Short mmCIF file of C-alpha atoms in Angstrom, two decimals:
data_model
loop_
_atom_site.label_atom_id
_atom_site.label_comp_id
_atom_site.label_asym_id
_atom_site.label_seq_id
_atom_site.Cartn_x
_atom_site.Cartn_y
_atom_site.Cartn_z
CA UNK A 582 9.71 -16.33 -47.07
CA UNK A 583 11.20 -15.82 -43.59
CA UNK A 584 10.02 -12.36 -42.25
CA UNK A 585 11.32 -10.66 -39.17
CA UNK A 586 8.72 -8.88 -37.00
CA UNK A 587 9.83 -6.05 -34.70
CA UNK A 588 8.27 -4.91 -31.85
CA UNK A 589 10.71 -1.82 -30.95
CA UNK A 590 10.93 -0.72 -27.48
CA UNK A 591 13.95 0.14 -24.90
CA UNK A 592 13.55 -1.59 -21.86
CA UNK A 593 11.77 -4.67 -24.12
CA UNK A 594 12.36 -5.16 -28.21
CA UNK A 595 10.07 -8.10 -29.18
CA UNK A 596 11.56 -9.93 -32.12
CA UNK A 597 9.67 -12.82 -34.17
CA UNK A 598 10.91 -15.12 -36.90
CA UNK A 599 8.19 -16.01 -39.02
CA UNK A 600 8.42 -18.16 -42.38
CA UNK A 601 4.89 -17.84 -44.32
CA UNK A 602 3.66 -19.31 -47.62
CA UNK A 603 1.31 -16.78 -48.41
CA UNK A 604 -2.31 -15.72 -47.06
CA UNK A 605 -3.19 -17.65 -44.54
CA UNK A 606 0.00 -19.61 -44.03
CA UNK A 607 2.67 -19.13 -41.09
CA UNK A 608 5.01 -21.14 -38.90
CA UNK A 609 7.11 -20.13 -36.17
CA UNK A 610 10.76 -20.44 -36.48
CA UNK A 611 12.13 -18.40 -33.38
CA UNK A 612 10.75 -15.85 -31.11
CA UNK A 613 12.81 -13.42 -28.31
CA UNK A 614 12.86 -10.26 -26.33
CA UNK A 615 16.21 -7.94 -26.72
CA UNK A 616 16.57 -6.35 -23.33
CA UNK A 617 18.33 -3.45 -21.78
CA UNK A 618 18.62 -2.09 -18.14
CA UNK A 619 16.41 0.69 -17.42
CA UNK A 620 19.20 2.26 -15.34
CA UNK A 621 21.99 2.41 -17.89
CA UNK A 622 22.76 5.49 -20.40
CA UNK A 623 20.39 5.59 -22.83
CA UNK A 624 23.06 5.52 -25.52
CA UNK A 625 23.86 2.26 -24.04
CA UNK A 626 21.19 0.81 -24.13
CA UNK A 627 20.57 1.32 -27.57
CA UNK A 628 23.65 -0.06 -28.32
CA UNK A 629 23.10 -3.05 -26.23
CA UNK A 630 19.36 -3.41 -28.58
CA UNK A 631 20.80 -2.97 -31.59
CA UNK A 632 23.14 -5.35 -31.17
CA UNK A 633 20.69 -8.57 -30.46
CA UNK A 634 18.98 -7.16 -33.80
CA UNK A 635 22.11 -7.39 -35.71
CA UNK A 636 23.02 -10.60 -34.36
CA UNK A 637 18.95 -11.90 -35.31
CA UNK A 638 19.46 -10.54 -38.99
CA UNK A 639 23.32 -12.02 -39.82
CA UNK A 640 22.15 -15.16 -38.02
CA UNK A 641 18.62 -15.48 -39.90
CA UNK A 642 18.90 -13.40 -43.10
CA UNK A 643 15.03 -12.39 -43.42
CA UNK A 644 13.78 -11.56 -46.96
CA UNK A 645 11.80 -8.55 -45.35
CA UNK A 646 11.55 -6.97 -41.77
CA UNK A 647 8.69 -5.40 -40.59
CA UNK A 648 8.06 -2.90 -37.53
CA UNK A 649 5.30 -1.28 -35.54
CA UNK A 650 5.21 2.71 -36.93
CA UNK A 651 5.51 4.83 -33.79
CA UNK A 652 3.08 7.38 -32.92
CA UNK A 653 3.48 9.84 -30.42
CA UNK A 654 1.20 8.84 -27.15
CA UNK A 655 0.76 9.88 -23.60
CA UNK A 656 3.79 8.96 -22.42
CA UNK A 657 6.29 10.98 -24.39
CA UNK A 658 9.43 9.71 -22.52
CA UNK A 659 8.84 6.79 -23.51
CA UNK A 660 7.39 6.86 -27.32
CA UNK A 661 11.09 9.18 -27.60
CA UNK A 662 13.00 5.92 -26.42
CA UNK A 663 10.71 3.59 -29.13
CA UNK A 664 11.40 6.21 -31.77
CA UNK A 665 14.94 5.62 -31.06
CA UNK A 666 15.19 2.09 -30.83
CA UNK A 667 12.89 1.86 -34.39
CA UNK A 668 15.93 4.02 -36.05
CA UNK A 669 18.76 1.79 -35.26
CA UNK A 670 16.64 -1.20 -36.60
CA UNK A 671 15.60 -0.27 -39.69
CA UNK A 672 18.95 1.23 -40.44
CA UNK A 673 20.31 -2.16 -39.76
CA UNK A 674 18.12 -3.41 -42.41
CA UNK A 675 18.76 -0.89 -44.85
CA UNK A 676 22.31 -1.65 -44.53
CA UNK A 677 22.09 -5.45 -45.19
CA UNK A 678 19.17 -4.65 -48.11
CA UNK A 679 16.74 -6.17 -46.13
CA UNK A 680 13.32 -4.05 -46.87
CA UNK A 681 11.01 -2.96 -44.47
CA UNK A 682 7.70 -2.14 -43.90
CA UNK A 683 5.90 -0.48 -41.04
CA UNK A 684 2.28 -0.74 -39.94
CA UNK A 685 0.41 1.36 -37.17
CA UNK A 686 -0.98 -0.73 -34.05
CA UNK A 687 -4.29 -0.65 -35.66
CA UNK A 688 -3.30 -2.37 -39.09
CA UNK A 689 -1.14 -5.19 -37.09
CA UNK A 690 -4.55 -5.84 -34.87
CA UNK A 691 -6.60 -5.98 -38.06
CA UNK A 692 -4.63 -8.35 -40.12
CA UNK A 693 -4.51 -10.43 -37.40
CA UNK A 694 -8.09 -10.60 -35.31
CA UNK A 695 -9.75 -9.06 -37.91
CA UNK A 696 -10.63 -5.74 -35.46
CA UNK A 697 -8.47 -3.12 -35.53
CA UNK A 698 -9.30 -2.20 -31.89
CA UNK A 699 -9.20 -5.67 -30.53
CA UNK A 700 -7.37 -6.23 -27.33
CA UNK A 701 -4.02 -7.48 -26.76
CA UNK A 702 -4.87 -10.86 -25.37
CA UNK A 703 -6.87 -11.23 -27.85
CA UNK A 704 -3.66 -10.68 -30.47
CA UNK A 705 -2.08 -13.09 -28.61
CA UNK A 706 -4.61 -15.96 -28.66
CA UNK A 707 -4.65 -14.99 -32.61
CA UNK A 708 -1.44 -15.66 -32.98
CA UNK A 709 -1.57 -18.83 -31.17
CA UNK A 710 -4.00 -20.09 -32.80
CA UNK A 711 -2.19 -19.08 -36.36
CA UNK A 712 0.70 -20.18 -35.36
CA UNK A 713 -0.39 -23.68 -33.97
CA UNK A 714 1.42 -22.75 -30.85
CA UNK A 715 0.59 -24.61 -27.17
CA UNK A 716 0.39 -21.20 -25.35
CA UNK A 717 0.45 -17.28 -26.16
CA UNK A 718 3.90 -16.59 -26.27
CA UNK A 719 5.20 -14.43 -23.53
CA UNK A 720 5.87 -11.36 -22.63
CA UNK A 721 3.30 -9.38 -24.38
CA UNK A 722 6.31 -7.82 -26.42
CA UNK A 723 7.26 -11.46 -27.93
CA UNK A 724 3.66 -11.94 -29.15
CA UNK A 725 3.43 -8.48 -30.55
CA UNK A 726 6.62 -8.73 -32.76
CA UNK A 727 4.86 -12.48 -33.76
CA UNK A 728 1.87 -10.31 -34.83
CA UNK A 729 3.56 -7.72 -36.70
CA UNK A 730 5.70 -10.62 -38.48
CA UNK A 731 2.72 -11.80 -39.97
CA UNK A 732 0.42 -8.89 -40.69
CA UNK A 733 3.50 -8.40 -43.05
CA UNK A 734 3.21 -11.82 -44.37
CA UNK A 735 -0.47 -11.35 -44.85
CA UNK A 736 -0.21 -8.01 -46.27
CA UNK A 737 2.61 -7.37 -47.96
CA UNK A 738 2.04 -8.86 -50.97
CA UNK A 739 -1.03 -6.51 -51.64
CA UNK A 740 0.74 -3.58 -50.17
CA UNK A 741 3.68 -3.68 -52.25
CA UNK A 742 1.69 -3.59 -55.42
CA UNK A 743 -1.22 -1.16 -56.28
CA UNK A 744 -2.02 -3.56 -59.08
CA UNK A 745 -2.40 -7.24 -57.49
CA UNK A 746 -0.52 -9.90 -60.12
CA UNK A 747 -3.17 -13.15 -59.63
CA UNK A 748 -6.57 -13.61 -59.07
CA UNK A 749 -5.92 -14.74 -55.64
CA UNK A 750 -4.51 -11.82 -54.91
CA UNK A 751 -7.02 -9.72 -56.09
CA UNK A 752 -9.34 -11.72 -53.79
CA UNK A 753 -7.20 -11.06 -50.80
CA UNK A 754 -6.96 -7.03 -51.98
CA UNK A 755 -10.48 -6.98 -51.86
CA UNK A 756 -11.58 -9.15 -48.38
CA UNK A 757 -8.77 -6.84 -46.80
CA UNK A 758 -10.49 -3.70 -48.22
CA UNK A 759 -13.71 -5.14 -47.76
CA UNK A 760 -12.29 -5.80 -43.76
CA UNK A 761 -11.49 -1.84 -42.96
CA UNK A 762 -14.72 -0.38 -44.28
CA UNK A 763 -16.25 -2.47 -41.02
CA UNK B 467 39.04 18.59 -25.86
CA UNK B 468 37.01 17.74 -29.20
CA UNK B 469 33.43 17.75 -29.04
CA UNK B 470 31.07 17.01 -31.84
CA UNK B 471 27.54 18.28 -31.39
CA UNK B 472 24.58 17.07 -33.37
CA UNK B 473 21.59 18.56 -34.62
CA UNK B 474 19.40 15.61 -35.63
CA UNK B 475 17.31 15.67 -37.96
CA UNK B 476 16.43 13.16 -41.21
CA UNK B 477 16.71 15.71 -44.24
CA UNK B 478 19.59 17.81 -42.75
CA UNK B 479 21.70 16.86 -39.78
CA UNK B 480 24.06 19.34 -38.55
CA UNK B 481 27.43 18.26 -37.27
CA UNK B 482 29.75 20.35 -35.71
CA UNK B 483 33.04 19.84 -34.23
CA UNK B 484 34.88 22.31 -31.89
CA UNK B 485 37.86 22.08 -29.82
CA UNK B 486 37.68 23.43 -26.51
CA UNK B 487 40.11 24.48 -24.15
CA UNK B 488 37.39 24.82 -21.13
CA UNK B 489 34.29 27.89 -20.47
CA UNK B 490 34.91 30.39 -22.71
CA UNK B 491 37.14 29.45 -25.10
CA UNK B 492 36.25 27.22 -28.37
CA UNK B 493 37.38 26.93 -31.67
CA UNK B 494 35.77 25.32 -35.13
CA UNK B 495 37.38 22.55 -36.37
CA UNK B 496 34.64 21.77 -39.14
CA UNK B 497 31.05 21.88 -39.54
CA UNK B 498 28.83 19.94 -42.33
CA UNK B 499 25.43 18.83 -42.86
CA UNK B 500 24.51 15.48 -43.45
CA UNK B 501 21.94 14.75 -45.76
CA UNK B 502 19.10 12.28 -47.00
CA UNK B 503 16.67 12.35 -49.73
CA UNK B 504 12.77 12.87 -48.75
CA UNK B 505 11.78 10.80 -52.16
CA UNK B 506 13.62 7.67 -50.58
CA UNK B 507 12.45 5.23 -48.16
CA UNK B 508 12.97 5.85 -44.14
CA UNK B 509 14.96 3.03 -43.21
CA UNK B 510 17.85 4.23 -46.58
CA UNK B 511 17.82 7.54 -45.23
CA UNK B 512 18.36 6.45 -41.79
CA UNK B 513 21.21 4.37 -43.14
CA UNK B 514 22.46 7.62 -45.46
CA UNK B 515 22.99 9.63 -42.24
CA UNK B 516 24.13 6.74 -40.22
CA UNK B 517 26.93 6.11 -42.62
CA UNK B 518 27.85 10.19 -42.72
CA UNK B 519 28.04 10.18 -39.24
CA UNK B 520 29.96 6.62 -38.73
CA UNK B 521 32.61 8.27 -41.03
CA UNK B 522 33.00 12.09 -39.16
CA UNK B 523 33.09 9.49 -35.80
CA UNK B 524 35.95 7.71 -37.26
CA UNK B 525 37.95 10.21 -39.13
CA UNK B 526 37.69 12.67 -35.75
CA UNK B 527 37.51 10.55 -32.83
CA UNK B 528 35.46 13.04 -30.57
CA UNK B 529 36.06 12.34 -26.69
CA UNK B 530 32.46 13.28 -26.22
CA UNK B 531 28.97 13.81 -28.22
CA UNK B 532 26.50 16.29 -27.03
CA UNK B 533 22.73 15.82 -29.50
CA UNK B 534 20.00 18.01 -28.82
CA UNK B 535 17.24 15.94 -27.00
CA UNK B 536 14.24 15.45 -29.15
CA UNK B 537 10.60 16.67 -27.55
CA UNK B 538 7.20 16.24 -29.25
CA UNK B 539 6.35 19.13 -31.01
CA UNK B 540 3.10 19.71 -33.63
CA UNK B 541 4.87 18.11 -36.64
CA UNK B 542 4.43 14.30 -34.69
CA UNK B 543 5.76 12.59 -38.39
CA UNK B 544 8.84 14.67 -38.38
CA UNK B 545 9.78 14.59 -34.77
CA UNK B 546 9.59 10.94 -35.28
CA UNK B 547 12.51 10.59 -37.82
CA UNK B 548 14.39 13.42 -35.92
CA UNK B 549 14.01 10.79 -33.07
CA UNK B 550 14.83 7.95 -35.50
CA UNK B 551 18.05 9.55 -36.49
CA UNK B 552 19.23 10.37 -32.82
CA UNK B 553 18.74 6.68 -32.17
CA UNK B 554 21.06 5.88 -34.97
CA UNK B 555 23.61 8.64 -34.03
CA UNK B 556 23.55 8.01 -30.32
CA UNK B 557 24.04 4.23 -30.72
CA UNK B 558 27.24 4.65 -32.87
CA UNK B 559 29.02 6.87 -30.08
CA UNK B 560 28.08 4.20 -27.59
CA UNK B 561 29.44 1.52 -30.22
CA UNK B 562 32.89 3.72 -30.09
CA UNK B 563 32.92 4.25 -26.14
CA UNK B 564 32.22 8.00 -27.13
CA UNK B 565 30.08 9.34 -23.98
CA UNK B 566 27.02 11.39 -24.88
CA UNK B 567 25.37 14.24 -23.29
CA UNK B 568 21.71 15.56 -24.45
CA UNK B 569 20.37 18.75 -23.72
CA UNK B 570 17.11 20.70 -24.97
CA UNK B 571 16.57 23.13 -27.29
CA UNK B 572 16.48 25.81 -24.31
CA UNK B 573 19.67 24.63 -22.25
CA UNK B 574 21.54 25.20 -25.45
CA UNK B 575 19.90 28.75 -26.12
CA UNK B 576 20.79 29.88 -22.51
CA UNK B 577 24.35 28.45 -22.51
CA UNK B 578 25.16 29.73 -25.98
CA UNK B 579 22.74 33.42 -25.42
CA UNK B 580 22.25 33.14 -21.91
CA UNK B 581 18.61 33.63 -22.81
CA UNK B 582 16.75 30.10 -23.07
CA UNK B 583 14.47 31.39 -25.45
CA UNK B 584 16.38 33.21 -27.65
CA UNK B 585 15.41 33.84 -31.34
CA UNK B 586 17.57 31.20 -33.82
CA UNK B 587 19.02 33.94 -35.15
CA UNK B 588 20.67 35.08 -31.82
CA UNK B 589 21.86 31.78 -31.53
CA UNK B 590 23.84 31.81 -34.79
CA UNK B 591 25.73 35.19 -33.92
CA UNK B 592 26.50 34.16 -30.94
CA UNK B 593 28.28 30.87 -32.89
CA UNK B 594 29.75 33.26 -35.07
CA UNK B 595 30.99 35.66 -32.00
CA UNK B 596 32.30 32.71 -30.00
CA UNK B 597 33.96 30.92 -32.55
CA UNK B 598 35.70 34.17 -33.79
CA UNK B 599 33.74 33.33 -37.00
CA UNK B 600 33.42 35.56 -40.74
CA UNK B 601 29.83 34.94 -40.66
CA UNK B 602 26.89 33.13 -39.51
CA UNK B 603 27.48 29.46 -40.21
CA UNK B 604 24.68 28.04 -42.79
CA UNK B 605 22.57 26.41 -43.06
CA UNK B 606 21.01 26.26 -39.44
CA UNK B 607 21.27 23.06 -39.02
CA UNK B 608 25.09 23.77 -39.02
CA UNK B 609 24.90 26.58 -36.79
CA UNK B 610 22.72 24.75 -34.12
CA UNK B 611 25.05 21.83 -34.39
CA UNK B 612 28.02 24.15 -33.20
CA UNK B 613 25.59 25.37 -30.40
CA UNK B 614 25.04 22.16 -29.19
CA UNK B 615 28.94 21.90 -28.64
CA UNK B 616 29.32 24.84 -27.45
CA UNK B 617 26.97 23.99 -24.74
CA UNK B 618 28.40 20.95 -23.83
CA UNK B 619 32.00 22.47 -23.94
CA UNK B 620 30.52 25.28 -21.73
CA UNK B 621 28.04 22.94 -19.02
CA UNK B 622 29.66 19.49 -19.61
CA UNK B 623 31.76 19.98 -16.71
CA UNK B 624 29.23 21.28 -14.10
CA UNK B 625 26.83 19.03 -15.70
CA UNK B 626 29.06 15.46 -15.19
CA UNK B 627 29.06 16.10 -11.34
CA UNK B 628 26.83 17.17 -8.42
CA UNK B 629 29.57 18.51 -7.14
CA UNK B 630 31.51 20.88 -9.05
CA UNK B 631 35.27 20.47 -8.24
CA UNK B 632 37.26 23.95 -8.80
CA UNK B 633 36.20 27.23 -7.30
CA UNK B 634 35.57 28.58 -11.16
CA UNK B 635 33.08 25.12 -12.08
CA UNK B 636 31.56 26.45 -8.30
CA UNK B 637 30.86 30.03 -10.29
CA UNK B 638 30.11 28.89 -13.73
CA UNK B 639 27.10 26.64 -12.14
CA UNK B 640 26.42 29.25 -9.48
CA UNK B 641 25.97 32.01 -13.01
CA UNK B 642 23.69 29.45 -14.82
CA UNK B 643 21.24 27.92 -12.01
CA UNK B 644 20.92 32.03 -11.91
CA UNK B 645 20.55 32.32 -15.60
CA UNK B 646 17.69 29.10 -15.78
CA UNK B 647 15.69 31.17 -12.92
CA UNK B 648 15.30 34.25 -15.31
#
C-alpha cells in the first residue's frame, strides 16, 4: 500500500512516498520538499504548495495520505500559515477519494522511536534505519513527512478499526497500547 | 468593482458579494453561506466548502477577495479548521489571479462602525444601513461576510499603496489612522 506522508508547512512542505506491507515493513519510493518564497503573497504561496501536492497525488495515486495535526504553538504566525497549507492538502485528497489521517507530533515520534518525546534526530536516524536508507534524509522537513508516512503504515490498520480483524493485529493493538502507558 | 468577502469558517462560511463604486457607496449583489457537516470527516468538509466557493469564484468572477485573517483564540480545534478553510479559499483566488486582501476582526469593525470593537450586532446594522438593506442579513456569518467587503471596498484603496494618490484617498486614510488611535 503506497502511503503519502505530509509534513505541511509554508516556506517547507515535506512530502514522503512510502509503500509498506504491514507492521514492521516499509520501503522508500520517493521523498521531496514543496517550497515557496517567504516574500511572496501568502495566497501565492499556497497556491504554488498546493500545486507540487497535486502534482505528487495524480502522479503517485496513494491508497491513503497522512498529515501532522496542527496545534497551535508559540509562534502563531506561523502555526496560521501550517493550518493553511494542511487545508489545501487534505482537500486535495478528499477530492481524489484519497483518505486521510492525521496524528499529533507526539503519536508520529512514538510509532516511530518508540518515545513520544524523542528528539528529531533521533526520528531521523529511525527512519533511516527503517527505511534501509544510507543517510537521514534531508532537510528535517523530508524526514518528518517519511515519519508521518509510516506511523500511518504502522498504525492505521489498528486505528481504523476498534475491533482488530487477525490475531496479529490484535498483537500489534496491544504492544501499541502497551507502548503509551510508558 | 465586485468584491467578494469571506467569513471563514468550517460549519458556516459566509460569502458576500458587493459591488462598489468607491468609499461610501456599495451595493449587495448576493450573500450565502456555505456549509459542511460536523458528523463528516475534515478533509470532505474542507472539500464541501472548497467546491461552494470554486463555484461563487467562477459564476462571479470577483476582481478582488478580502477574508478575515484568522488569530488564535480559546477554541484552538476550531480556529484550526477556520484556518484550514481560509487556506482552501485563499488558494483558489490565487489559482484564478483573483488578488486577496486580509484584515482582522477589528479593521473590519472600525471600517464598517468606525469603532474596532464594536458589538456584532452593530456590525450587522451597519451592513444593513450601508447596503440600503430590509433587514439585518442572517445568519452572521452572512452579515460578517458583507463586512469584510465592505471593508475592503472602503480601505482597499488606501491600503494597496503607501502613498495614497487623490486628495480624497489622502482624507479617507488621514480619517482612519485617526479612527485606529481612538
Amino acid at each position: 500500500m503506497l502511503i503519502l506522508g505530509v509534513d505541511p508547512g509554508l516556506t517547507r512542505c515535506g512530502l514522503g512516498l512510502v509503500e509498506t506491507g504491514g507492521p514492521g515493513r516499509a520501503r522508500l519510493v520517493s521523498v521531496e520538499v514543496a517550497r515557496s518564497a517567504p516574500h511572496d503573497a501568502p495566497d501565492s504561496r499556497l497556491d504554488a504548495i498546493g500545486a507540487e501536492v497535486e502534482r505528487l497525488l495524480d502522479a503517485s495515486l496513494p491508497a491513503a495520505l497522512a498529515i501532522e495535526r496542527v496545534f497551535a504553538q508559540h509562534n502563531v504566525r506561523s502555526v496560521m500559515g501550517t493550518a493553511q497549507v494542511s487545508g489545501v492538502v487534505m482537500r486535495e485528497a478528499a477530492r481524489r477519494g484519497i483518505p486521510v489521517a492525521t496524528y499529533t507530533p507526539s503519536e508520529i515520534k512514538a510509532a516511530v522511536t518508540g518515545n513520544g518525546r524523542a528528539p528529531k534526530t533521533q526520528v531521523a536516524q529511525m527512519v533511516t534505519r527503517i527505511l534501509s536508507l544510507d543517510a537521514p534524509p534531508t532537510p528535517a522537513d523530508a524526514a518528518d513527512a517519511l515519519a508521518i508516512a509510516i506511523c500511518h503504515a504502522w498504525r492505521g490498520a489498528t486505528q481504523a478499526s476498534s475491533a482488530p480483524a487477525t490475531a496479529a493485529q490484535r498483537r500489534w493493538a496491544e504492544a501499541e497500547r502497551a507502548s503509551r502507558r510508558r
